Amino acid sequence: MAKAGETDPPASSESQTDLATKEEVQIGFGDAVRSLRGDAELTQEQLAASSEMHVTYISQIERGLTNFSLFNLYRIAFALEISPARLLEEAGRQQTGSGTHSTGR
């Protein structure tokens, strides 16, 4: 039994098999950004300018190559004119969707 403020360990390692890997999360998020950017009819350059980020950083995010900050999530959502919650929701859908990445990764 856990003490106050602590959590019990998982009953077995099987309970963690559904947890996505860091790479899967990054790829799902990148796919979501790319999809929502396309829906908004924005180029990577336009998204970069609106979010005050460099275009190469946007490219890295879309390819799932970077683990970025919560603040940058807010910046991207603002630039896409959506809520951060919607961006995360779409990322979850992308991650659990087809299981393949648009660049074949």
mmCIF file with all atom_site columns, C-alpha atoms in Angstrom:
data_model
loop_
_atom_site.group_PDB
_atom_site.id
_atom_site.type_symbol
_atom_site.label_atom_id
_atom_site.label_alt_id
_atom_site.label_comp_id
_atom_site.label_asym_id
_atom_site.label_entity_id
_atom_site.label_seq_id
_atom_site.pdbx_PDB_ins_code
_atom_site.Cartn_x
_atom_site.Cartn_y
_atom_site.Cartn_z
_atom_site.occupancy
_atom_site.B_iso_or_equiv
_atom_site.pdbx_formal_charge
_atom_site.auth_seq_id
_atom_site.auth_comp_id
_atom_site.auth_asym_id
_atom_site.auth_atom_id
_atom_site.pdbx_PDB_model_num
ATOM 1   C CA . MET A 1 1   ? 0.000  0.000  0.000   1.00 0.00 ? 1   MET A CA 1
ATOM 2   C CA . ALA A 1 2   ? 1.292  3.454  -0.900  1.00 0.00 ? 2   ALA A CA 1
ATOM 3   C CA . LYS A 1 3   ? 1.808  6.193  1.650   1.00 0.00 ? 3   LYS A CA 1
ATOM 4   C CA . ALA A 1 4   ? 0.076  9.537  1.292   1.00 0.00 ? 4   ALA A CA 1
ATOM 5   C CA . GLY A 1 5   ? 1.345  11.314 -1.827  1.00 0.00 ? 5   GLY A CA 1
ATOM 6   C CA . GLU A 1 6   ? 2.723  8.115  -3.357  1.00 0.00 ? 6   GLU A CA 1
ATOM 7   C CA . THR A 1 7   ? 1.174  5.846  -5.937  1.00 0.00 ? 7   THR A CA 1
ATOM 8   C CA . ASP A 1 8   ? 1.052  2.097  -5.992  1.00 0.00 ? 8   ASP A CA 1
ATOM 9   C CA . PRO A 1 9   ? 3.313  0.457  -8.593  1.00 0.00 ? 9   PRO A CA 1
ATOM 10  C CA . PRO A 1 10  ? 1.566  -1.169 -11.554 1.00 0.00 ? 10  PRO A CA 1
ATOM 11  C CA . ALA A 1 11  ? 0.168  -4.620 -10.809 1.00 0.00 ? 11  ALA A CA 1
ATOM 12  C CA . SER A 1 12  ? 2.220  -6.068 -13.668 1.00 0.00 ? 12  SER A CA 1
ATOM 13  C CA . SER A 1 13  ? 4.354  -4.945 -16.577 1.00 0.00 ? 13  SER A CA 1
ATOM 14  C CA . GLU A 1 14  ? 1.403  -5.750 -18.852 1.00 0.00 ? 14  GLU A CA 1
ATOM 15  C CA . SER A 1 15  ? -0.416 -2.633 -17.665 1.00 0.00 ? 15  SER A CA 1
ATOM 16  C CA . GLN A 1 16  ? 2.242  -0.484 -19.320 1.00 0.00 ? 16  GLN A CA 1
ATOM 17  C CA . THR A 1 17  ? 2.233  -2.187 -22.729 1.00 0.00 ? 17  THR A CA 1
ATOM 18  C CA . ASP A 1 18  ? -0.323 0.320  -24.025 1.00 0.00 ? 18  ASP A CA 1
ATOM 19  C CA . LEU A 1 19  ? 1.852  3.303  -23.151 1.00 0.00 ? 19  LEU A CA 1
ATOM 20  C CA . ALA A 1 20  ? 3.189  4.882  -26.335 1.00 0.00 ? 20  ALA A CA 1
ATOM 21  C CA . THR A 1 21  ? 6.893  5.368  -26.810 1.00 0.00 ? 21  THR A CA 1
ATOM 22  C CA . LYS A 1 22  ? 8.400  8.832  -26.941 1.00 0.00 ? 22  LYS A CA 1
ATOM 23  C CA . GLU A 1 23  ? 8.947  8.413  -30.690 1.00 0.00 ? 23  GLU A CA 1
ATOM 24  C CA . GLU A 1 24  ? 5.328  7.341  -31.263 1.00 0.00 ? 24  GLU A CA 1
ATOM 25  C CA . VAL A 1 25  ? 4.061  10.408 -29.402 1.00 0.00 ? 25  VAL A CA 1
ATOM 26  C CA . GLN A 1 26  ? 6.369  12.740 -31.333 1.00 0.00 ? 26  GLN A CA 1
ATOM 27  C CA . ILE A 1 27  ? 5.392  11.196 -34.678 1.00 0.00 ? 27  ILE A CA 1
ATOM 28  C CA . GLY A 1 28  ? 1.683  11.329 -33.856 1.00 0.00 ? 28  GLY A CA 1
ATOM 29  C CA . PHE A 1 29  ? 1.978  14.945 -32.827 1.00 0.00 ? 29  PHE A CA 1
ATOM 30  C CA . GLY A 1 30  ? 3.969  15.809 -35.936 1.00 0.00 ? 30  GLY A CA 1
ATOM 31  C CA . ASP A 1 31  ? 1.392  14.153 -38.163 1.00 0.00 ? 31  ASP A CA 1
ATOM 32  C CA . ALA A 1 32  ? -1.340 16.131 -36.400 1.00 0.00 ? 32  ALA A CA 1
ATOM 33  C CA . VAL A 1 33  ? 0.499  19.423 -36.897 1.00 0.00 ? 33  VAL A CA 1
ATOM 34  C CA . ARG A 1 34  ? 1.020  18.634 -40.585 1.00 0.00 ? 34  ARG A CA 1
ATOM 35  C CA . SER A 1 35  ? -2.630 17.663 -41.053 1.00 0.00 ? 35  SER A CA 1
ATOM 36  C CA . LEU A 1 36  ? -4.011 20.696 -39.227 1.00 0.00 ? 36  LEU A CA 1
ATOM 37  C CA . ARG A 1 37  ? -1.586 22.987 -41.041 1.00 0.00 ? 37  ARG A CA 1
ATOM 38  C CA . GLY A 1 38  ? -2.875 21.594 -44.327 1.00 0.00 ? 38  GLY A CA 1
ATOM 39  C CA . ASP A 1 39  ? -6.478 22.097 -43.197 1.00 0.00 ? 39  ASP A CA 1
ATOM 40  C CA . ALA A 1 40  ? -5.606 25.722 -42.422 1.00 0.00 ? 40  ALA A CA 1
ATOM 41  C CA . GLU A 1 41  ? -3.929 26.018 -45.845 1.00 0.00 ? 41  GLU A CA 1
ATOM 42  C CA . LEU A 1 42  ? -0.678 27.222 -44.288 1.00 0.00 ? 42  LEU A CA 1
ATOM 43  C CA . THR A 1 43  ? 2.846  26.518 -45.477 1.00 0.00 ? 43  THR A CA 1
ATOM 44  C CA . GLN A 1 44  ? 5.517  25.551 -42.987 1.00 0.00 ? 44  GLN A CA 1
ATOM 45  C CA . GLU A 1 45  ? 6.946  29.044 -43.461 1.00 0.00 ? 45  GLU A CA 1
ATOM 46  C CA . GLN A 1 46  ? 3.610  30.671 -42.589 1.00 0.00 ? 46  GLN A CA 1
ATOM 47  C CA . LEU A 1 47  ? 3.141  28.448 -39.530 1.00 0.00 ? 47  LEU A CA 1
ATOM 48  C CA . ALA A 1 48  ? 6.689  29.227 -38.420 1.00 0.00 ? 48  ALA A CA 1
ATOM 49  C CA . ALA A 1 49  ? 6.128  32.961 -38.743 1.00 0.00 ? 49  ALA A CA 1
ATOM 50  C CA . SER A 1 50  ? 2.772  32.855 -36.922 1.00 0.00 ? 50  SER A CA 1
ATOM 51  C CA . SER A 1 51  ? 4.161  30.748 -34.086 1.00 0.00 ? 51  SER A CA 1
ATOM 52  C CA . GLU A 1 52  ? 7.428  32.712 -33.911 1.00 0.00 ? 52  GLU A CA 1
ATOM 53  C CA . MET A 1 53  ? 9.506  29.589 -34.511 1.00 0.00 ? 53  MET A CA 1
ATOM 54  C CA . HIS A 1 54  ? 12.065 28.741 -37.156 1.00 0.00 ? 54  HIS A CA 1
ATOM 55  C CA . VAL A 1 55  ? 10.820 26.851 -40.200 1.00 0.00 ? 55  VAL A CA 1
ATOM 56  C CA . THR A 1 56  ? 13.392 24.081 -39.684 1.00 0.00 ? 56  THR A CA 1
ATOM 57  C CA . TYR A 1 57  ? 12.021 23.553 -36.168 1.00 0.00 ? 57  TYR A CA 1
ATOM 58  C CA . ILE A 1 58  ? 8.473  23.235 -37.565 1.00 0.00 ? 58  ILE A CA 1
ATOM 59  C CA . SER A 1 59  ? 9.823  20.697 -40.057 1.00 0.00 ? 59  SER A CA 1
ATOM 60  C CA . GLN A 1 60  ? 11.475 18.708 -37.255 1.00 0.00 ? 60  GLN A CA 1
ATOM 61  C CA . ILE A 1 61  ? 8.217  18.718 -35.260 1.00 0.00 ? 61  ILE A CA 1
ATOM 62  C CA . GLU A 1 62  ? 6.209  17.510 -38.262 1.00 0.00 ? 62  GLU A CA 1
ATOM 63  C CA . ARG A 1 63  ? 8.686  14.687 -38.846 1.00 0.00 ? 63  ARG A CA 1
ATOM 64  C CA . GLY A 1 64  ? 8.572  13.633 -35.189 1.00 0.00 ? 64  GLY A CA 1
ATOM 65  C CA . LEU A 1 65  ? 12.228 14.398 -34.646 1.00 0.00 ? 65  LEU A CA 1
ATOM 66  C CA . THR A 1 66  ? 12.010 16.700 -31.646 1.00 0.00 ? 66  THR A CA 1
ATOM 67  C CA . ASN A 1 67  ? 10.581 16.618 -28.150 1.00 0.00 ? 67  ASN A CA 1
ATOM 68  C CA . PHE A 1 68  ? 9.399  20.180 -27.669 1.00 0.00 ? 68  PHE A CA 1
ATOM 69  C CA . SER A 1 69  ? 8.029  22.167 -24.750 1.00 0.00 ? 69  SER A CA 1
ATOM 70  C CA . LEU A 1 70  ? 4.475  22.746 -23.610 1.00 0.00 ? 70  LEU A CA 1
ATOM 71  C CA . PHE A 1 71  ? 4.943  26.426 -24.443 1.00 0.00 ? 71  PHE A CA 1
ATOM 72  C CA . ASN A 1 72  ? 5.692  25.517 -28.064 1.00 0.00 ? 72  ASN A CA 1
ATOM 73  C CA . LEU A 1 73  ? 2.522  23.415 -28.160 1.00 0.00 ? 73  LEU A CA 1
ATOM 74  C CA . TYR A 1 74  ? 0.595  26.555 -27.184 1.00 0.00 ? 74  TYR A CA 1
ATOM 75  C CA . ARG A 1 75  ? 2.423  28.603 -29.821 1.00 0.00 ? 75  ARG A CA 1
ATOM 76  C CA . ILE A 1 76  ? 1.553  26.118 -32.560 1.00 0.00 ? 76  ILE A CA 1
ATOM 77  C CA . ALA A 1 77  ? -2.081 25.891 -31.459 1.00 0.00 ? 77  ALA A CA 1
ATOM 78  C CA . PHE A 1 78  ? -2.323 29.696 -31.433 1.00 0.00 ? 78  PHE A CA 1
ATOM 79  C CA . ALA A 1 79  ? -0.864 29.898 -34.945 1.00 0.00 ? 79  ALA A CA 1
ATOM 80  C CA . LEU A 1 80  ? -3.339 27.244 -36.160 1.00 0.00 ? 80  LEU A CA 1
ATOM 81  C CA . GLU A 1 81  ? -6.171 29.143 -34.442 1.00 0.00 ? 81  GLU A CA 1
ATOM 82  C CA . ILE A 1 82  ? -7.231 26.097 -32.430 1.00 0.00 ? 82  ILE A CA 1
ATOM 83  C CA . SER A 1 83  ? -7.098 25.176 -28.760 1.00 0.00 ? 83  SER A CA 1
ATOM 84  C CA . PRO A 1 84  ? -4.124 23.259 -27.373 1.00 0.00 ? 84  PRO A CA 1
ATOM 85  C CA . ALA A 1 85  ? -6.652 20.594 -26.333 1.00 0.00 ? 85  ALA A CA 1
ATOM 86  C CA . ARG A 1 86  ? -7.790 20.132 -29.936 1.00 0.00 ? 86  ARG A CA 1
ATOM 87  C CA . LEU A 1 87  ? -4.183 19.830 -31.077 1.00 0.00 ? 87  LEU A CA 1
ATOM 88  C CA . LEU A 1 88  ? -3.518 17.131 -28.481 1.00 0.00 ? 88  LEU A CA 1
ATOM 89  C CA . GLU A 1 89  ? -6.767 15.372 -29.364 1.00 0.00 ? 89  GLU A CA 1
ATOM 90  C CA . GLU A 1 90  ? -5.782 15.259 -33.029 1.00 0.00 ? 90  GLU A CA 1
ATOM 91  C CA . ALA A 1 91  ? -2.312 14.018 -32.069 1.00 0.00 ? 91  ALA A CA 1
ATOM 92  C CA . GLY A 1 92  ? -3.926 11.164 -30.136 1.00 0.00 ? 92  GLY A CA 1
ATOM 93  C CA . ARG A 1 93  ? -6.034 10.263 -33.167 1.00 0.00 ? 93  ARG A CA 1
ATOM 94  C CA . GLN A 1 94  ? -2.984 10.321 -35.434 1.00 0.00 ? 94  GLN A CA 1
ATOM 95  C CA . GLN A 1 95  ? -1.038 8.150  -33.016 1.00 0.00 ? 95  GLN A CA 1
ATOM 96  C CA . THR A 1 96  ? -3.759 5.516  -32.727 1.00 0.00 ? 96  THR A CA 1
ATOM 97  C CA . GLY A 1 97  ? -4.819 5.763  -36.383 1.00 0.00 ? 97  GLY A CA 1
ATOM 98  C CA . SER A 1 98  ? -3.167 3.717  -39.077 1.00 0.00 ? 98  SER A CA 1
ATOM 99  C CA . GLY A 1 99  ? 0.024  3.128  -37.086 1.00 0.00 ? 99  GLY A CA 1
ATOM 100 C CA . THR A 1 100 ? 2.148  4.323  -40.007 1.00 0.00 ? 100 THR A CA 1
ATOM 101 C CA . HIS A 1 101 ? 3.918  7.592  -40.472 1.00 0.00 ? 101 HIS A CA 1
ATOM 102 C CA . SER A 1 102 ? 3.419  9.597  -43.635 1.00 0.00 ? 102 SER A CA 1
ATOM 103 C CA . THR A 1 103 ? 7.150  9.517  -44.406 1.00 0.00 ? 103 THR A CA 1
ATOM 104 C CA . GLY A 1 104 ? 7.322  5.748  -43.990 1.00 0.00 ? 104 GLY A CA 1
ATOM 105 C CA . ARG A 1 105 ? 8.905  5.761  -40.547 1.00 0.00 ? 105 ARG A CA 1
#
